[in-house]
Amino acid sequence: MPKFMILIYETDATSGKLGPEKQKAVLDKYAEWNKSLRDKGVFTGSERLSSAGRVLRKADQKLRIHDGPYAESKEVFGGYWAIEVGSFEEAVECCRNSPHLDYGGTLEIREITTCPVN
Amino acid sequence: MTEPGAQSVESGAHAEVEGLIDNLFRRSAGQIVAYLTRLLGPENLELAEESVQEALIKALQGWPYSGVPNNPGGWLFQVAKNTALDAVRRNSNFASKHPEIVAELDRKAASTDHVDAHLEEQLRDDELRMLFMCCHPALSPNLSVPLSLKIVGGFGVGEITRALLSNETTIAQRLVRAKRQIRESNISLELPSGRDLSQRLDAVLEVVYLIFNEGYAAFSGENLIRSELCFEAMRLGKLVADSSLGSPKVHALLSLMAFQAARLPARVDSEGNMVLLEYQDRQLWDRQLVAFAFRELEQSAEGDEITSYHVQAALASVHAHGEDEASTDWVTILSLYDQLIALAPSPIVALNRAVAVAKVHGPEQAMREIDEVVDQGALKSYYLLHAVRGRLLRQMGKAADAAANFRSALECPCSEPERKFLQKLLADCEEGA
Amino acid sequence: MAKFLLLLYDNPADWQTFSPEEMQQAIGKYMGWAQKLAQKGILVGSDKLQDNGRVVRKSANQVRVSDGPYAESKEVFGGYFAIEVKDYDAAVAECRDCPHLDYGGTIEVRQVDVIPGR
């Protein structure tokens, strides 16, 4: 069966900007979604990335490292859920009840290739 | 099973990636483009090229994570076919007219894990047809050479540019013109027959040898891509020689190229200076290639036809026979040049023959022959004419005249290693004077 | 030890101008780098994401699914290597010789959050 990664792009909710009271509600909702994926038997893993990071690029052959990424430049990748389902359609179905969408966030579904074609 | 000597002819010279043989991508590109072009028609050559490029990119993006598949060529072939299939299906007009092409593209191999011998044979056949198509009479050699290098050789535009010492715009334009010519003249992948086939074969051999000479004219350290051309030319020669179109003259050309390529490691010293044949360290000659060359020479001896490739190969073999320069059989070499002059007269052959005359009959006679026979007008800006005359004059004790000739040589276009060589000859002269 | 994801972003269009030989050499460099990580015993996983997945959002309370992401102007998240090293400095150090930087790509280094009770 194909494997998909559901990529979470940061929102205020996921980056903890809603304040400590609302934060618990956020965590509960994600935990609920997490459980629903496990109950369906499609969950294969998930990881949350810390918001602080480093960005590396080379310009004129010189390496530049800076803290980041920052939300101003583009959507920040916050973490992922990995699932094993039959098709993109099924993967989309798994996303419909994700709280991430209610908090105005974007989910990107990408198929994982780790095996050779055919 | 490839034989030693033939091995290096087929694989070239490069660093290896675990699981990826030398030049796999380049050669797969050539083969798969050929296959798709046969299937889709030469008017869809660009779609074939794009499909292959897509497959290579997908491999580049994915294999660092997944590792190289067991049958990398098969993987690339499948992905390229899928890409072409998607494009063909999007063009519903084409798809409906050619369901058999769609079916062929859609056909999955039983397993891409192992090499399919039948498919390999088909791909070699397609590659051969592509090579013959690139040498169609409607395409002049200055189009055939870059076109062959691009679509059969799998070289990139930048690589071809550096190899031919040209510029990218010129090469790109030539490729565009060549492809346009293919469409306008309705050039197909069908092989001609009878006399046309014979002429086409001659054109192919000419283009192959042109490619070889572009590579051979380089000196290592100048540009590695150029010696890569020598091996590509030999690979193409072997492709023809091993097919049903192989004939003694193809083996003769292959032999000639192999003798010359064997000398590549000895042509330049550690400082990048040019080393003439007479001074080369023969221990550095590639023994496997020399052996291969002698085997090909034998195969070329069958039949009655004697071409200039035969004679040139024989000439090269005489040099290769000698243990060292001193034991070179110049008498045989001179008689071979007599044969070559009769077969393929040219001022350059006459000049080379004069060098042999000097060895057998002395420098004075050689000078006389150069003056009489060599069309001096034609070779006036060929540095070797002046260099050869200079060296003969030096042997005759005429240092001042020799120096004058070396100065003339330096005014002719030549490469950096050639320039340094001439300057050394001039300096030796001025010391003696 | 902490787990870090090395996120490789690239612009797929860049490879179009590469010759087959140049691409084969590039693969060699990437594999050499990945092998280095494996030989050091710090590589714990990697995944390549296929281009062209789905993007899921909610607007006006409706779930909207579109094809994507498309490269056009922005960099596309292509895949990641997961390593286990001491800290950010150590993780960044492993990236210095990654060929991705020489080919104009961006590497984002992000620490994986350890979520208690998961």
XYZ file of C-alpha atoms in Angstrom:
669
model
C 0.000 0.000 0.000
C 1.280 3.463 -0.718
C 2.553 5.629 2.100
C 1.641 9.257 2.467
C 2.951 12.088 4.571
C 0.482 14.677 5.735
C 2.578 17.795 6.167
C 1.466 20.302 8.740
C 2.221 23.919 8.020
C 2.351 26.115 11.072
C -0.459 28.285 12.284
C -0.724 30.409 15.404
C -2.429 27.472 17.035
C 0.343 25.011 16.329
C 3.072 27.444 17.250
C 1.593 28.070 20.642
C 0.633 31.664 20.021
C -2.924 31.269 21.235
C -2.028 31.383 24.895
C -1.863 28.669 27.546
C -5.625 28.272 28.113
C -6.460 27.749 24.473
C -3.326 25.664 24.084
C -4.814 22.722 25.979
C -7.865 22.720 23.726
C -5.601 22.695 20.693
C -3.582 19.771 22.002
C -6.724 17.823 22.809
C -8.113 18.293 19.326
C -4.896 17.116 17.680
C -4.743 14.168 20.053
C -8.281 13.266 19.035
C -7.364 13.344 15.371
C -4.243 11.347 16.092
C -6.342 8.697 17.833
C -8.819 8.559 14.967
C -5.988 7.734 12.590
C -4.698 5.020 14.899
C -8.193 3.569 15.293
C -8.537 3.412 11.515
C -5.328 1.400 11.449
C -3.636 3.744 9.009
C -1.227 5.561 11.328
C 2.454 4.745 10.811
C 4.114 7.649 12.567
C 4.174 11.324 13.301
C 6.669 13.877 14.407
C 6.427 17.441 15.551
C 9.261 19.754 14.722
C 10.464 22.395 17.106
C 9.886 25.890 15.815
C 13.490 26.989 16.225
C 15.777 25.714 13.532
C 18.565 26.534 11.120
C 18.476 27.281 7.417
C 21.529 26.521 5.250
C 22.190 27.839 1.771
C 25.220 28.464 -0.379
C 25.610 31.715 -2.237
C 28.710 32.292 -4.364
C 30.022 29.031 -2.958
C 29.944 30.454 0.548
C 27.836 28.687 3.119
C 25.321 30.823 4.965
C 23.606 29.579 8.072
C 20.895 31.479 9.846
C 18.232 30.773 12.393
C 14.871 29.970 10.994
C 12.716 29.302 9.168
C 10.592 32.347 9.722
C 6.943 32.598 8.877
C 7.386 35.803 6.890
C 9.274 34.080 4.132
C 6.964 31.164 3.445
C 4.771 28.624 5.155
C 6.732 26.943 7.891
C 6.734 23.180 8.013
C 5.695 22.130 11.509
C 5.612 18.373 11.438
C 3.860 15.467 9.810
C 1.601 12.473 10.161
C 2.517 9.398 8.130
C -0.263 7.071 7.034
C -0.644 3.991 4.906
C -3.777 4.036 2.768
C -4.776 2.961 -0.714
C -4.942 6.271 -2.546
C -4.775 10.030 -2.417
C -8.549 10.094 -2.045
C -8.355 8.014 1.107
C -5.544 10.199 2.408
C -7.697 13.266 1.803
C -10.523 11.583 3.730
C -8.202 11.185 6.702
C -7.604 14.914 6.659
C -11.191 16.064 6.654
C -11.581 15.899 10.422
C -8.161 17.363 11.164
C -8.354 20.329 13.541
C -5.545 21.881 11.577
C -8.018 22.938 8.934
C -10.221 24.624 11.518
C -7.322 26.674 12.752
C -6.793 27.996 9.227
C -3.860 25.774 8.509
C -2.759 24.053 5.323
C -2.183 20.335 4.989
C -0.083 19.008 2.190
C -0.349 15.358 1.275
C 2.679 13.867 -0.438
C 3.327 10.292 -1.404
C 6.506 8.786 0.019
C 8.836 7.078 -2.413
C 11.305 4.866 -0.716
C 10.961 1.914 -3.034
C 12.049 1.629 -6.662
C 9.377 1.951 -9.338
C 7.440 -1.243 -10.223
C 30.798 -11.252 -22.500
C 33.059 -8.324 -23.262
C 36.730 -8.922 -23.938
C 39.520 -6.941 -22.327
C 40.304 -3.912 -24.433
C 36.714 -4.006 -25.568
C 35.866 -3.387 -21.922
C 37.546 -0.027 -21.893
C 36.065 0.730 -25.270
C 32.639 0.252 -23.802
C 33.069 1.902 -20.460
C 35.308 4.911 -20.995
C 37.203 6.400 -18.108
C 35.466 7.748 -15.001
C 35.008 7.519 -11.245
C 32.371 5.096 -10.070
C 29.215 5.262 -8.009
C 28.383 2.102 -6.112
C 25.886 0.189 -8.246
C 26.171 2.579 -11.155
C 28.564 1.599 -13.907
C 30.538 4.268 -15.739
C 28.501 6.397 -18.050
C 25.271 4.521 -17.300
C 23.107 7.634 -17.431
C 24.694 8.884 -20.613
C 24.374 5.582 -22.400
C 20.886 4.853 -21.078
C 19.840 8.297 -22.289
C 21.063 7.462 -25.794
C 19.374 4.073 -25.860
C 16.036 5.143 -24.438
C 15.840 8.220 -26.682
C 16.456 5.871 -29.607
C 13.745 3.468 -28.480
C 11.156 6.204 -27.914
C 12.029 7.921 -31.185
C 11.483 4.684 -33.071
C 8.144 4.225 -31.344
C 6.891 7.805 -31.578
C 8.541 8.749 -34.858
C 11.510 11.102 -35.478
C 9.156 14.077 -35.579
C 8.663 13.459 -31.843
C 12.367 13.366 -31.057
C 12.001 16.179 -28.537
C 9.288 14.354 -26.613
C 11.621 11.367 -26.467
C 14.424 13.548 -25.088
C 12.139 15.193 -22.531
C 10.811 11.860 -21.315
C 14.325 10.593 -20.754
C 15.366 13.791 -18.962
C 12.365 13.385 -16.634
C 13.390 9.841 -15.801
C 16.960 10.884 -15.043
C 15.747 13.703 -12.794
C 13.440 11.347 -10.902
C 16.378 8.996 -10.390
C 18.543 11.851 -9.183
C 15.888 12.982 -6.735
C 14.919 9.539 -5.462
C 17.930 7.210 -5.487
C 19.894 9.066 -2.801
C 17.079 8.010 -0.474
C 16.173 4.603 -1.815
C 19.513 3.463 -3.097
C 20.316 2.454 -6.669
C 17.828 -0.151 -7.899
C 19.076 -3.598 -8.934
C 18.570 -2.822 -12.581
C 19.080 0.941 -12.895
C 18.836 0.906 -16.697
C 15.528 -0.939 -16.516
C 14.213 1.506 -13.934
C 15.074 4.500 -16.136
C 13.518 2.797 -19.144
C 10.254 2.170 -17.330
C 9.967 5.682 -15.930
C 10.797 7.269 -19.286
C 8.143 5.132 -20.963
C 5.595 6.171 -18.315
C 6.400 9.825 -18.873
C 6.024 9.442 -22.633
C 2.798 7.512 -22.116
C 1.312 10.330 -20.013
C 2.233 12.873 -22.688
C 0.820 10.728 -25.479
C -2.427 10.154 -23.601
C -2.852 13.887 -23.037
C -2.747 14.320 -26.815
C -6.005 12.481 -27.499
C -5.659 12.946 -31.243
C -2.366 11.080 -31.327
C -3.546 8.483 -28.827
C -6.616 7.556 -30.819
C -4.661 7.294 -34.067
C -1.940 5.130 -32.589
C -3.388 2.711 -30.049
C -0.549 0.281 -30.716
C 2.001 2.858 -29.593
C -0.006 3.510 -26.440
C -0.168 -0.232 -25.814
C 3.576 -0.640 -26.311
C 4.353 2.226 -23.933
C 1.925 0.829 -21.395
C 3.399 -2.651 -21.477
C 5.102 -3.348 -18.176
C 8.170 -5.524 -18.057
C 7.703 -8.800 -16.196
C 10.292 -7.539 -13.765
C 12.514 -4.496 -13.946
C 14.795 -6.216 -11.482
C 16.811 -8.161 -13.996
C 18.284 -7.256 -17.327
C 16.122 -8.361 -20.240
C 18.445 -9.674 -22.933
C 15.848 -9.323 -25.652
C 15.216 -5.706 -24.682
C 18.962 -5.037 -24.637
C 19.221 -6.288 -28.193
C 16.285 -4.128 -29.251
C 17.868 -1.057 -27.667
C 21.200 -1.667 -29.421
C 19.342 -2.005 -32.682
C 17.439 1.243 -32.067
C 20.659 3.014 -31.140
C 22.248 1.864 -34.381
C 19.320 3.176 -36.398
C 19.584 6.506 -34.600
C 23.259 6.740 -35.456
C 22.514 6.013 -39.095
C 19.693 8.542 -39.065
C 22.020 11.212 -37.672
C 24.302 10.645 -40.658
C 21.560 11.008 -43.263
C 22.805 12.787 -46.418
C 20.458 15.722 -45.764
C 22.515 16.534 -42.658
C 25.970 18.001 -43.176
C 28.780 16.703 -40.945
C 28.787 19.865 -38.868
C 25.200 18.961 -37.924
C 25.707 15.190 -37.756
C 28.554 15.388 -35.273
C 26.804 17.401 -32.533
C 23.487 15.637 -33.215
C 25.075 12.203 -32.829
C 26.846 13.304 -29.675
C 23.605 14.637 -28.223
C 21.047 11.978 -29.006
C 23.167 8.855 -29.431
C 26.033 9.807 -27.144
C 23.840 11.324 -24.436
C 26.167 14.292 -23.992
C 24.766 17.612 -22.818
C 24.938 20.812 -24.859
C 27.581 22.240 -22.541
C 29.693 19.112 -22.822
C 29.455 19.094 -26.617
C 30.380 22.782 -26.669
C 33.537 22.177 -24.652
C 34.363 19.056 -26.663
C 34.136 20.821 -30.017
C 35.758 24.023 -28.739
C 32.699 25.936 -29.882
C 30.179 28.064 -28.026
C 26.811 27.029 -26.639
C 24.717 29.216 -28.900
C 26.330 27.735 -32.009
C 25.852 24.168 -30.823
C 22.277 24.815 -29.720
C 21.499 26.344 -33.122
C 23.018 23.403 -34.948
C 20.886 20.988 -32.956
C 17.776 23.007 -33.738
C 18.676 23.073 -37.443
C 19.372 19.358 -37.476
C 16.028 18.522 -35.850
C 14.216 20.861 -38.191
C 15.911 19.197 -41.159
C 14.801 15.801 -39.871
C 11.197 16.982 -39.763
C 11.269 18.823 -43.083
C 12.986 16.061 -45.004
C 10.816 13.437 -43.310
C 13.922 11.585 -42.327
C 12.998 8.226 -40.872
C 14.734 5.588 -38.842
C 14.409 3.105 -41.670
C 17.768 1.927 -42.863
C 18.395 2.467 -46.566
C 19.371 -0.486 -48.710
C 21.815 -1.366 -51.443
C 24.145 1.391 -52.517
C 22.423 3.956 -50.323
C 23.163 1.812 -47.302
C 26.780 1.500 -48.332
C 27.084 5.274 -48.702
C 25.322 5.821 -45.406
C 27.742 3.447 -43.711
C 30.634 5.478 -45.114
C 29.030 8.639 -43.764
C 28.623 7.015 -40.359
C 32.265 5.961 -40.283
C 33.309 9.445 -41.323
C 31.294 11.037 -38.514
C 32.575 8.490 -36.001
C 36.173 9.225 -36.982
C 35.493 12.985 -36.859
C 34.267 12.571 -33.303
C 37.344 10.502 -32.471
C 39.686 13.125 -33.875
C 38.018 15.909 -31.928
C 38.823 13.966 -28.821
C 42.276 12.897 -29.922
C 43.310 16.438 -30.790
C 43.019 17.309 -27.117
C 45.673 16.874 -24.526
C 44.710 15.606 -21.107
C 44.595 18.387 -18.587
C 43.051 20.550 -21.269
C 39.676 18.947 -20.954
C 38.690 15.479 -19.849
C 35.526 15.599 -21.934
C 37.609 15.535 -25.086
C 39.275 12.190 -24.384
C 35.797 10.932 -23.467
C 34.989 11.536 -27.153
C 37.619 9.015 -28.221
C 35.939 6.313 -26.160
C 32.505 7.319 -27.367
C 33.677 7.096 -30.980
C 35.093 3.642 -30.330
C 31.885 2.569 -28.610
C 29.904 3.680 -31.660
C 32.386 1.937 -33.953
C 31.988 -1.263 -31.965
C 28.209 -0.905 -32.080
C 28.402 -0.921 -35.887
C 31.122 -3.589 -36.028
C 29.123 -5.987 -33.849
C 25.946 -5.576 -35.884
C 24.908 -7.108 -39.168
C 26.220 -3.943 -40.797
C 29.712 -4.682 -39.589
C 32.218 -5.185 -42.382
C 36.017 -5.312 -42.657
C 36.371 -1.558 -43.068
C 34.463 -0.977 -39.841
C 36.971 -3.211 -38.060
C 39.763 -1.289 -39.781
C 38.469 2.013 -38.391
C 37.993 0.482 -34.956
C 41.553 -0.846 -35.092
C 42.922 2.558 -36.091
C 41.070 4.323 -33.290
C 42.170 1.760 -30.735
C 45.864 2.058 -31.704
C 45.631 5.836 -31.349
C 43.634 5.746 -28.118
C 46.184 3.326 -26.655
C 48.752 6.111 -26.910
C 46.635 8.693 -25.034
C 48.326 8.169 -21.658
C 51.770 8.777 -23.205
C 51.005 11.882 -25.252
C 51.417 14.389 -22.486
C 54.068 14.475 -19.775
C 53.487 15.372 -16.139
C 53.914 19.075 -16.883
C 51.370 19.078 -19.675
C 53.981 19.112 -22.416
C 53.302 17.400 -25.696
C 55.294 14.227 -26.300
C 55.851 13.212 -29.903
C 55.383 9.590 -30.855
C 59.107 9.102 -31.252
C 59.739 10.158 -27.633
C 56.748 8.482 -25.974
C 57.272 6.073 -23.089
C 55.746 2.977 -24.610
C 55.286 1.433 -21.178
C 52.445 3.918 -20.785
C 50.603 2.703 -23.859
C 47.397 0.867 -22.924
C 48.280 -2.750 -23.574
C 44.707 -3.980 -23.620
C 43.746 -1.449 -26.237
C 46.773 -2.361 -28.355
C 45.819 -6.036 -28.179
C 42.244 -5.156 -29.078
C 43.516 -3.070 -31.990
C 45.559 -5.973 -33.369
C 42.523 -8.272 -33.119
C 40.392 -5.751 -34.987
C 43.136 -5.365 -37.590
C 42.990 -9.118 -38.223
C 39.238 -8.974 -38.652
C 39.610 -6.136 -41.122
C 41.820 -8.307 -43.319
C 38.888 -10.359 -44.548
C 37.511 -9.588 -47.971
C 38.973 -7.605 -50.837
C 38.196 -4.025 -49.991
C 41.129 -1.903 -48.869
C 40.108 1.504 -47.536
C 42.222 4.317 -46.173
C 41.150 3.130 -42.713
C 42.864 -0.183 -43.470
C 46.107 1.501 -44.430
C 46.044 3.939 -41.531
C 45.393 1.069 -39.130
C 48.282 -0.862 -40.662
C 50.510 2.196 -40.231
C 49.544 2.479 -36.587
C 50.186 -1.226 -36.084
C 53.729 -0.941 -37.428
C 54.491 1.686 -34.812
C 52.896 -0.517 -32.160
C 54.998 -3.541 -33.201
C 58.290 -1.861 -32.442
C 59.774 -2.327 -28.975
C 60.949 1.239 -29.179
C 61.367 4.086 -31.597
C 64.704 2.859 -32.880
C 63.304 -0.459 -34.048
C 60.464 1.106 -36.034
C 60.147 -0.430 -39.473
C 60.242 2.771 -41.523
C 60.552 0.945 -44.824
C 57.171 -0.681 -44.338
C 55.763 2.579 -43.108
C 56.934 4.351 -46.256
C 55.383 1.732 -48.503
C 52.114 2.016 -46.550
C 52.180 5.777 -47.072
C 52.688 5.154 -50.782
C 49.497 3.104 -50.651
C 47.666 5.761 -48.659
C 48.670 8.543 -51.031
C 47.203 6.541 -53.896
C 43.979 5.801 -51.983
C 43.352 9.112 -50.278
C 45.744 11.781 -51.518
C 45.921 14.875 -49.397
C 48.581 17.440 -48.507
C 48.635 16.210 -44.916
C 49.201 12.603 -45.933
C 51.968 13.785 -48.260
C 53.577 15.662 -45.368
C 53.420 12.617 -43.093
C 54.868 10.520 -45.894
C 57.754 12.951 -46.202
C 58.638 12.270 -42.574
C 58.905 8.573 -43.455
C 60.983 9.442 -46.540
C 63.446 11.267 -44.287
C 63.824 8.180 -42.104
C 64.472 5.893 -45.057
C 66.258 8.130 -47.594
C 67.529 11.029 -45.535
C 66.381 14.599 -44.877
C 67.573 16.057 -48.187
C 65.321 13.805 -50.246
C 62.447 14.451 -47.883
C 62.883 18.216 -48.317
C 62.875 17.769 -52.081
C 59.651 15.767 -51.864
C 58.053 18.333 -49.616
C 58.929 21.098 -52.004
C 57.704 19.166 -55.034
C 54.788 17.248 -53.749
C 53.314 19.143 -50.898
C 50.836 21.749 -52.001
C 52.402 24.490 -49.952
C 49.611 26.896 -50.517
C 47.116 24.605 -48.837
C 49.252 23.924 -45.775
C 50.666 27.418 -45.298
C 48.859 27.936 -41.991
C 49.299 24.372 -40.777
C 51.961 24.549 -38.109
C 53.181 21.011 -38.767
C 54.320 21.884 -42.294
C 56.752 24.453 -40.943
C 57.684 22.299 -37.969
C 58.546 19.293 -40.163
C 60.602 21.450 -42.530
C 62.334 23.020 -39.556
C 63.292 19.648 -38.085
C 64.599 18.360 -41.416
C 66.679 21.518 -41.883
C 68.068 21.068 -38.389
C 69.090 17.521 -39.271
C 70.804 18.958 -42.364
C 72.782 21.324 -40.122
C 70.962 24.468 -41.292
C 70.035 25.887 -37.885
C 69.213 29.416 -39.036
C 66.836 28.216 -41.739
C 65.345 25.788 -39.265
C 64.720 28.587 -36.774
C 62.989 30.647 -39.448
C 60.614 27.761 -40.093
C 59.860 27.290 -36.389
C 59.015 30.988 -36.171
C 56.613 30.579 -39.076
C 55.105 27.608 -37.290
C 54.508 29.729 -34.184
C 52.522 32.170 -36.285
C 50.053 29.435 -37.154
C 47.040 28.546 -34.990
C 47.876 25.805 -32.520
C 47.083 24.663 -28.997
C 49.040 25.636 -25.909
C 50.956 22.329 -25.632
C 51.807 22.572 -29.345
C 53.024 26.145 -28.853
C 55.301 25.149 -25.988
C 56.670 22.314 -28.095
C 57.477 24.661 -30.991
C 59.109 27.166 -28.669
C 61.364 24.434 -27.354
C 62.345 23.451 -30.910
C 63.105 27.100 -31.651
C 65.134 27.532 -28.480
C 67.211 24.408 -29.233
C 67.887 25.851 -32.684
C 68.973 29.253 -31.456
C 71.314 27.619 -28.976
C 72.991 25.655 -31.726
C 73.267 28.595 -34.123
C 21.128 12.652 21.845
C 18.391 14.384 19.946
C 16.692 13.671 16.690
C 16.927 16.160 13.864
C 15.313 16.233 10.470
C 17.436 17.616 7.652
C 14.840 18.921 5.226
C 15.977 19.213 1.631
C 14.196 21.880 -0.402
C 14.788 22.250 -4.080
C 13.516 23.735 -7.264
C 12.889 20.826 -9.635
C 13.418 23.010 -12.699
C 17.106 23.354 -11.898
C 17.937 19.821 -13.004
C 16.553 20.352 -16.506
C 19.808 21.807 -17.757
C 21.971 19.026 -16.372
C 23.449 16.479 -18.749
C 23.024 12.760 -17.996
C 26.668 12.547 -16.933
C 26.325 15.524 -14.605
C 23.262 13.946 -13.023
C 25.044 10.640 -12.498
C 27.836 12.498 -10.764
C 25.314 14.366 -8.610
C 23.729 11.090 -7.503
C 27.160 9.852 -6.534
C 27.701 12.899 -4.362
C 24.335 12.618 -2.624
C 24.797 8.921 -2.001
C 28.302 9.520 -0.729
C 26.945 12.022 1.774
C 24.111 9.742 2.876
C 26.562 6.861 3.236
C 28.715 9.058 5.436
C 25.776 9.597 7.766
C 25.018 5.873 7.801
C 28.627 4.906 8.431
C 28.793 7.322 11.337
C 25.819 5.473 12.780
C 23.724 8.612 13.053
C 21.257 8.089 10.208
C 17.913 6.886 11.547
C 15.715 7.359 8.511
C 15.048 9.168 5.279
C 12.145 9.651 2.930
C 11.732 11.142 -0.483
C 8.442 12.853 -1.151
C 6.967 12.643 -4.615
C 6.150 15.910 -6.306
C 2.559 16.786 -6.991
C 0.440 15.749 -4.071
C -2.641 17.415 -2.672
C -3.167 20.591 -0.724
C -6.068 20.613 1.744
C -7.540 23.753 3.314
C -10.811 24.895 4.760
C -12.519 28.036 3.645
C -16.047 29.113 4.531
C -16.251 25.899 6.494
C -15.746 23.849 3.349
C -12.828 21.519 2.871
C -11.081 22.384 -0.378
C -8.658 19.983 -2.024
C -6.379 20.980 -4.860
C -3.420 19.444 -6.636
C -0.090 20.681 -5.465
C 2.261 21.967 -4.334
C 3.656 23.479 -7.472
C 7.180 24.763 -7.628
C 6.834 27.900 -9.794
C 8.347 30.443 -7.511
C 8.884 28.712 -4.227
C 11.084 25.864 -3.180
C 9.472 22.484 -2.809
C 10.100 20.250 0.161
C 11.634 17.200 -1.481
C 12.620 14.867 1.298
C 14.451 14.542 4.554
C 17.224 12.692 6.327
C 16.720 12.004 10.029
C 19.825 11.920 12.205
C 20.525 11.496 15.882
C 23.230 13.833 17.155
C 23.982 15.925 20.217
C 22.626 19.331 19.283
C 21.918 21.842 16.538
C 25.588 22.613 16.032
C 26.319 18.936 15.494
C 23.384 18.618 13.103
C 24.451 21.668 11.129
C 27.989 20.321 10.950
C 26.731 17.182 9.186
C 25.168 19.378 6.509
C 28.235 21.330 5.576
C 29.412 18.837 2.977
C 25.967 17.970 1.679
C 26.038 18.384 -2.127
C 22.510 19.787 -2.006
C 24.011 23.145 -1.061
C 26.357 23.111 -4.047
C 23.435 22.518 -6.356
C 21.644 25.622 -5.067
C 19.303 23.841 -2.682
C 18.288 24.840 0.807
C 18.597 22.638 3.872
C 16.454 23.273 6.911
C 17.576 21.679 10.145
C 14.770 21.079 12.645
C 14.858 19.280 15.935
C 12.112 16.747 16.485
C 10.076 17.500 19.604
C 9.837 14.703 22.061
C 6.211 14.655 23.087
C 5.731 13.041 26.489
C 3.112 10.338 26.788
C 2.998 9.457 23.115
